[in-house]
Amino acid sequence: MKDIMLVVQTAVLATAFSSVLMMQHACAQTLSSSFYEYSCPTVAAIVEGVVQQAVQAETRMAASLLRLHFHDCFVHGCDGSVLLDDTFTVTGEKTALPNNNSLRGFEVVDNIKTAVESVCNATVSCADILALAANASVTLVGGPSWTVLLGRRDATSPASVSEVNSALPNPNSDMTTIINQFAAVGLTVQDTVVLSGAHTIGQARCVSFNSRLYNFSGTGSPDPSINPSYLQTLQNTCPQGANANALSPLDVSTGTVFDNAYYTNLQVNEGLLLSDQELTSDSNTAPLAATYAGSQSAFFSAFGQSIVKMGNISPLTGAQGEIRQNCRLVNAA
Ligand code: HEM
Ligand SMILES: *[C@@H]1O[C@H](CO)[C@@H](O)[C@H](O)[C@H]1NC(C)=O
Ligand SMILES: *[C@@H]1O[C@H](CO)[C@@H](O)[C@H](O)[C@H]1NC(C)=O
Ligand SMILES: *[C@@H]1O[C@H](CO)[C@@H](O)[C@H](O)[C@H]1NC(C)=O
Ligand SMILES: *[C@@H]1O[C@H](CO)[C@@H](O)[C@H](O)[C@H]1NC(C)=O
């Protein structure tokens, strides 16, 4: 009799225990703006301080840090995996085609991490640092701020090179392909149009768009959708078969300010990447692109909403992953 009671009790306890675990799991899924309220209340100010110094030294750094958050989140979720260096045994994400010789800002992230660790040791993830740095960067160059949700943890391994290549959009893809890549991480057509507006700051290398300049899709001629005087400017920067790494602003009119000029440029066929200009030729995206060309405030409020959604892509939470001590390396086993 006693034995039976024990068995029953154990079963009840086990059920209760596993539902507590499930609840914890469910709760742990949700990021929160107050995650570091007690454990590191000054984290946002620390990040802002280092980002401000970096952007003062080089305005483009605001763009580079924003892009790191995007490339982190799209590949296996916002888990800091983009920051991992290659090791002898594991090839990281940094040298995959969309990132190699293109992603930048890693030293600034190191500086932020050092500053954060000196105040709140082993507490703030590298993935959260990227989310905070994106908000700090955008606001420093004139853009909107948003409520940064926190509580992500860091991956203990990078995604594979093939995952990076399939998750990150290629600038020469058609808009349907790009929309499908956004949909694959839970983002809508509107999010696609809005987040593309990040190209209101930063620069691109000739290799990223020179397929438009001379022999577009094997036609022997430039992409007819490029404004002729803008084409001339781009051909001067990127002569055929040369200067592959020369840079052009993604927003030709106000390339260092976060505003809605990216969309007004598109209206006059001055989008730099094919994926930018296609926003006005695809019937799914053209009306939205026109809306943001007409209203900076509509763009700013939509950008805040869409980037929070992007920051929610498959985070590691709770006891998953780790808080990396050095953003470039997984913690020693
Ligand atoms: C819609 C699909 C997208 C495509 C095809 C795309 C592609 C690119 C390419 C090819 C570059 C230039 C890279 C180089 O030449 O080195 C670039 C730069 C950049 N991208 Fe995107 N991107 C997309 C969406 C986004 C999103 C969603 C964000 C952020 C929310 C973003 C932020 C940036 C920024 C800020 C830069 C400039 C970085 C710098 O100057 O260091 N992009 N992107
Ligand atoms: C976002 O940026 C704004 C402007 O710099 C700042 O006031 C706010 O504290 C930032 N939010 C977070 C959570 O970092
Ligand atoms: C990355 O770029 C470096 C320097 O240009 C090059 O040597 C290397 O082969 C590239 N790596 C990959 C995987 O493409
Ligand atoms: C920071 O935390 C790590 C991991 O818990 C620990 O190994 C290290 O000694 C701590 N450093 C300081 C200065 O407290
Ligand atoms: C353009 O590209 C196509 C296909 O790659 C090629 O057959 C053609 O010779 C090229 N034309 C010129 C003018 O380079």
PDB file of C-alpha atoms in Angstrom, residues 19-186:
ATOM      1  CA  SER A  19       4.768  21.172 -16.379  1.00  0.00           C
ATOM      2  CA  VAL A  20       6.853  23.655 -14.370  1.00  0.00           C
ATOM      3  CA  LEU A  21       9.685  22.986 -16.783  1.00  0.00           C
ATOM      4  CA  MET A  22       7.342  23.512 -19.717  1.00  0.00           C
ATOM      5  CA  MET A  23       6.096  26.778 -18.235  1.00  0.00           C
ATOM      6  CA  GLN A  24       9.643  27.962 -17.669  1.00  0.00           C
ATOM      7  CA  HIS A  25      10.397  27.021 -21.239  1.00  0.00           C
ATOM      8  CA  ALA A  26       7.378  28.975 -22.454  1.00  0.00           C
ATOM      9  CA  CYS A  27       8.235  32.033 -20.336  1.00  0.00           C
ATOM     10  CA  ALA A  28      11.854  31.880 -21.375  1.00  0.00           C
ATOM     11  CA  GLN A  29      10.831  32.303 -25.016  1.00  0.00           C
ATOM     12  CA  THR A  30       9.805  35.915 -24.531  1.00  0.00           C
ATOM     13  CA  LEU A  31      12.313  38.737 -24.687  1.00  0.00           C
ATOM     14  CA  SER A  32      11.729  41.728 -22.449  1.00  0.00           C
ATOM     15  CA  SER A  33      12.830  45.357 -22.316  1.00  0.00           C
ATOM     16  CA  SER A  34      13.519  45.023 -18.589  1.00  0.00           C
ATOM     17  CA  PHE A  35      15.624  41.866 -18.781  1.00  0.00           C
ATOM     18  CA  TYR A  36      18.763  43.499 -17.318  1.00  0.00           C
ATOM     19  CA  GLU A  37      16.872  45.859 -14.992  1.00  0.00           C
ATOM     20  CA  TYR A  38      18.491  44.328 -11.915  1.00  0.00           C
ATOM     21  CA  SER A  39      21.477  42.434 -13.315  1.00  0.00           C
ATOM     22  CA  CYS A  40      22.880  45.254 -15.471  1.00  0.00           C
ATOM     23  CA  PRO A  41      20.748  48.402 -15.304  1.00  0.00           C
ATOM     24  CA  THR A  42      23.308  50.574 -17.133  1.00  0.00           C
ATOM     25  CA  VAL A  43      23.850  48.277 -20.113  1.00  0.00           C
ATOM     26  CA  ALA A  44      22.043  50.510 -22.645  1.00  0.00           C
ATOM     27  CA  ALA A  45      24.055  53.562 -21.582  1.00  0.00           C
ATOM     28  CA  ILE A  46      27.334  51.627 -21.759  1.00  0.00           C
ATOM     29  CA  VAL A  47      26.554  50.414 -25.284  1.00  0.00           C
ATOM     30  CA  GLU A  48      25.477  53.891 -26.389  1.00  0.00           C
ATOM     31  CA  GLY A  49      28.709  55.402 -25.068  1.00  0.00           C
ATOM     32  CA  VAL A  50      30.972  53.091 -27.037  1.00  0.00           C
ATOM     33  CA  VAL A  51      28.821  53.303 -30.182  1.00  0.00           C
ATOM     34  CA  GLN A  52      28.822  57.082 -29.980  1.00  0.00           C
ATOM     35  CA  GLN A  53      32.632  57.179 -29.876  1.00  0.00           C
ATOM     36  CA  ALA A  54      32.861  54.784 -32.802  1.00  0.00           C
ATOM     37  CA  VAL A  55      30.331  56.669 -34.940  1.00  0.00           C
ATOM     38  CA  GLN A  56      32.019  59.967 -34.127  1.00  0.00           C
ATOM     39  CA  ALA A  57      35.279  58.483 -35.417  1.00  0.00           C
ATOM     40  CA  GLU A  58      33.592  57.056 -38.542  1.00  0.00           C
ATOM     41  CA  THR A  59      29.964  57.756 -39.435  1.00  0.00           C
ATOM     42  CA  ARG A  60      29.697  54.598 -41.532  1.00  0.00           C
ATOM     43  CA  MET A  61      30.106  52.505 -38.389  1.00  0.00           C
ATOM     44  CA  ALA A  62      26.429  53.153 -37.580  1.00  0.00           C
ATOM     45  CA  ALA A  63      25.510  51.307 -40.790  1.00  0.00           C
ATOM     46  CA  SER A  64      27.983  48.511 -40.196  1.00  0.00           C
ATOM     47  CA  LEU A  65      26.641  47.818 -36.692  1.00  0.00           C
ATOM     48  CA  LEU A  66      23.032  47.871 -37.895  1.00  0.00           C
ATOM     49  CA  ARG A  67      23.894  45.341 -40.590  1.00  0.00           C
ATOM     50  CA  LEU A  68      25.555  43.022 -38.061  1.00  0.00           C
ATOM     51  CA  HIS A  69      22.262  42.718 -36.172  1.00  0.00           C
ATOM     52  CA  PHE A  70      20.492  41.828 -39.453  1.00  0.00           C
ATOM     53  CA  HIS A  71      23.048  39.218 -40.485  1.00  0.00           C
ATOM     54  CA  ASP A  72      22.978  37.780 -36.976  1.00  0.00           C
ATOM     55  CA  CYS A  73      19.185  37.465 -36.833  1.00  0.00           C
ATOM     56  CA  PHE A  74      18.554  36.079 -40.325  1.00  0.00           C
ATOM     57  CA  VAL A  75      20.922  33.150 -39.906  1.00  0.00           C
ATOM     58  CA  HIS A  76      19.702  30.748 -37.218  1.00  0.00           C
ATOM     59  CA  GLY A  77      18.138  33.537 -35.188  1.00  0.00           C
ATOM     60  CA  CYS A  78      19.607  36.403 -33.172  1.00  0.00           C
ATOM     61  CA  ASP A  79      22.221  34.397 -31.294  1.00  0.00           C
ATOM     62  CA  GLY A  80      25.512  36.235 -31.812  1.00  0.00           C
ATOM     63  CA  SER A  81      26.745  33.465 -34.089  1.00  0.00           C
ATOM     64  CA  VAL A  82      27.826  35.943 -36.776  1.00  0.00           C
ATOM     65  CA  LEU A  83      30.490  37.207 -34.370  1.00  0.00           C
ATOM     66  CA  LEU A  84      32.319  33.878 -34.002  1.00  0.00           C
ATOM     67  CA  ASP A  85      35.762  33.705 -35.576  1.00  0.00           C
ATOM     68  CA  ASP A  86      36.831  30.670 -37.579  1.00  0.00           C
ATOM     69  CA  THR A  87      38.707  28.082 -35.526  1.00  0.00           C
ATOM     70  CA  PHE A  88      40.982  25.243 -36.636  1.00  0.00           C
ATOM     71  CA  THR A  89      38.032  22.877 -36.606  1.00  0.00           C
ATOM     72  CA  VAL A  90      35.006  25.054 -37.370  1.00  0.00           C
ATOM     73  CA  THR A  91      34.437  27.486 -40.236  1.00  0.00           C
ATOM     74  CA  GLY A  92      32.354  30.385 -38.976  1.00  0.00           C
ATOM     75  CA  GLU A  93      29.935  32.683 -40.775  1.00  0.00           C
ATOM     76  CA  LYS A  94      32.307  35.603 -41.267  1.00  0.00           C
ATOM     77  CA  THR A  95      33.962  34.233 -44.388  1.00  0.00           C
ATOM     78  CA  ALA A  96      30.757  33.085 -46.114  1.00  0.00           C
ATOM     79  CA  LEU A  97      30.175  34.924 -49.388  1.00  0.00           C
ATOM     80  CA  PRO A  98      27.668  37.573 -48.187  1.00  0.00           C
ATOM     81  CA  ASN A  99      29.913  38.442 -45.219  1.00  0.00           C
ATOM     82  CA  ASN A 100      33.516  38.026 -46.354  1.00  0.00           C
ATOM     83  CA  ASN A 101      35.308  41.386 -46.805  1.00  0.00           C
ATOM     84  CA  SER A 102      31.951  43.037 -46.277  1.00  0.00           C
ATOM     85  CA  LEU A 103      30.708  42.773 -42.685  1.00  0.00           C
ATOM     86  CA  ARG A 104      32.533  45.146 -40.398  1.00  0.00           C
ATOM     87  CA  GLY A 105      32.392  46.555 -36.890  1.00  0.00           C
ATOM     88  CA  PHE A 106      33.715  43.505 -35.066  1.00  0.00           C
ATOM     89  CA  GLU A 107      36.331  45.571 -33.205  1.00  0.00           C
ATOM     90  CA  VAL A 108      33.636  47.959 -32.015  1.00  0.00           C
ATOM     91  CA  VAL A 109      31.600  45.008 -30.738  1.00  0.00           C
ATOM     92  CA  ASP A 110      34.720  43.835 -28.870  1.00  0.00           C
ATOM     93  CA  ASN A 111      35.045  47.279 -27.292  1.00  0.00           C
ATOM     94  CA  ILE A 112      31.388  47.289 -26.267  1.00  0.00           C
ATOM     95  CA  LYS A 113      31.736  43.815 -24.781  1.00  0.00           C
ATOM     96  CA  THR A 114      34.818  44.825 -22.788  1.00  0.00           C
ATOM     97  CA  ALA A 115      33.036  47.910 -21.449  1.00  0.00           C
ATOM     98  CA  VAL A 116      29.943  45.881 -20.529  1.00  0.00           C
ATOM     99  CA  GLU A 117      31.955  43.092 -18.870  1.00  0.00           C
ATOM    100  CA  SER A 118      33.830  45.562 -16.714  1.00  0.00           C
ATOM    101  CA  VAL A 119      30.530  46.645 -15.142  1.00  0.00           C
ATOM    102  CA  CYS A 120      28.366  43.498 -15.418  1.00  0.00           C
ATOM    103  CA  ASN A 121      30.593  40.460 -15.735  1.00  0.00           C
ATOM    104  CA  ALA A 122      29.202  37.386 -17.509  1.00  0.00           C
ATOM    105  CA  THR A 123      25.685  38.822 -17.741  1.00  0.00           C
ATOM    106  CA  VAL A 124      24.917  40.416 -21.127  1.00  0.00           C
ATOM    107  CA  SER A 125      24.922  38.327 -24.304  1.00  0.00           C
ATOM    108  CA  CYS A 126      26.684  39.319 -27.492  1.00  0.00           C
ATOM    109  CA  ALA A 127      23.367  38.906 -29.340  1.00  0.00           C
ATOM    110  CA  ASP A 128      21.766  41.527 -27.058  1.00  0.00           C
ATOM    111  CA  ILE A 129      24.761  43.807 -27.552  1.00  0.00           C
ATOM    112  CA  LEU A 130      24.065  43.737 -31.314  1.00  0.00           C
ATOM    113  CA  ALA A 131      20.395  44.596 -30.727  1.00  0.00           C
ATOM    114  CA  LEU A 132      21.307  47.504 -28.438  1.00  0.00           C
ATOM    115  CA  ALA A 133      24.038  48.723 -30.791  1.00  0.00           C
ATOM    116  CA  ALA A 134      21.552  48.792 -33.700  1.00  0.00           C
ATOM    117  CA  ASN A 135      19.222  51.119 -31.783  1.00  0.00           C
ATOM    118  CA  ALA A 136      22.091  53.312 -30.633  1.00  0.00           C
ATOM    119  CA  SER A 137      23.520  53.490 -34.158  1.00  0.00           C
ATOM    120  CA  VAL A 138      20.305  54.382 -35.929  1.00  0.00           C
ATOM    121  CA  THR A 139      19.402  57.123 -33.464  1.00  0.00           C
ATOM    122  CA  LEU A 140      22.901  58.632 -33.623  1.00  0.00           C
ATOM    123  CA  VAL A 141      22.561  59.239 -37.366  1.00  0.00           C
ATOM    124  CA  GLY A 142      19.090  60.748 -37.199  1.00  0.00           C
ATOM    125  CA  GLY A 143      16.796  57.729 -37.230  1.00  0.00           C
ATOM    126  CA  PRO A 144      14.097  56.493 -34.875  1.00  0.00           C
ATOM    127  CA  SER A 145      14.673  54.697 -31.589  1.00  0.00           C
ATOM    128  CA  TRP A 146      12.629  51.698 -30.514  1.00  0.00           C
ATOM    129  CA  THR A 147      12.054  49.573 -27.442  1.00  0.00           C
ATOM    130  CA  VAL A 148      14.882  47.055 -27.546  1.00  0.00           C
ATOM    131  CA  LEU A 149      13.782  43.666 -26.273  1.00  0.00           C
ATOM    132  CA  LEU A 150      16.472  41.709 -24.435  1.00  0.00           C
ATOM    133  CA  GLY A 151      17.249  38.332 -22.937  1.00  0.00           C
ATOM    134  CA  ARG A 152      18.869  36.565 -25.883  1.00  0.00           C
ATOM    135  CA  ARG A 153      21.665  34.104 -25.228  1.00  0.00           C
ATOM    136  CA  ASP A 154      24.632  33.273 -27.403  1.00  0.00           C
ATOM    137  CA  ALA A 155      25.061  30.293 -29.693  1.00  0.00           C
ATOM    138  CA  THR A 156      27.798  27.822 -28.905  1.00  0.00           C
ATOM    139  CA  SER A 157      28.495  27.160 -32.590  1.00  0.00           C
ATOM    140  CA  PRO A 158      28.174  29.081 -35.853  1.00  0.00           C
ATOM    141  CA  ALA A 159      25.699  28.256 -38.598  1.00  0.00           C
ATOM    142  CA  SER A 160      27.104  26.449 -41.619  1.00  0.00           C
ATOM    143  CA  VAL A 161      28.303  28.375 -44.639  1.00  0.00           C
ATOM    144  CA  SER A 162      25.466  26.939 -46.735  1.00  0.00           C
ATOM    145  CA  GLU A 163      22.897  28.153 -44.191  1.00  0.00           C
ATOM    146  CA  VAL A 164      24.395  31.639 -44.373  1.00  0.00           C
ATOM    147  CA  ASN A 165      24.213  31.575 -48.152  1.00  0.00           C
ATOM    148  CA  SER A 166      20.606  30.456 -48.271  1.00  0.00           C
ATOM    149  CA  ALA A 167      19.283  32.684 -45.459  1.00  0.00           C
ATOM    150  CA  LEU A 168      20.840  35.986 -46.470  1.00  0.00           C
ATOM    151  CA  PRO A 169      19.325  37.740 -49.475  1.00  0.00           C
ATOM    152  CA  ASN A 170      21.438  38.189 -52.588  1.00  0.00           C
ATOM    153  CA  PRO A 171      21.283  41.711 -54.055  1.00  0.00           C
ATOM    154  CA  ASN A 172      20.716  40.289 -57.546  1.00  0.00           C
ATOM    155  CA  SER A 173      17.758  38.102 -56.602  1.00  0.00           C
ATOM    156  CA  ASP A 174      14.283  38.936 -57.802  1.00  0.00           C
ATOM    157  CA  MET A 175      11.873  40.438 -55.266  1.00  0.00           C
ATOM    158  CA  THR A 176       9.818  37.245 -54.969  1.00  0.00           C
ATOM    159  CA  THR A 177      12.897  35.336 -53.832  1.00  0.00           C
ATOM    160  CA  ILE A 178      13.755  38.046 -51.315  1.00  0.00           C
ATOM    161  CA  ILE A 179      10.192  38.201 -49.981  1.00  0.00           C
ATOM    162  CA  ASN A 180      10.310  34.421 -49.541  1.00  0.00           C
ATOM    163  CA  GLN A 181      13.558  34.690 -47.566  1.00  0.00           C
ATOM    164  CA  PHE A 182      11.940  37.236 -45.249  1.00  0.00           C
ATOM    165  CA  ALA A 183       8.852  35.021 -44.943  1.00  0.00           C
ATOM    166  CA  ALA A 184      11.101  32.102 -43.968  1.00  0.00           C
ATOM    167  CA  VAL A 185      11.987  34.000 -40.775  1.00  0.00           C
ATOM    168  CA  GLY A 186       8.425  35.171 -40.128  1.00  0.00           C
TER     169      GLY A 186
END
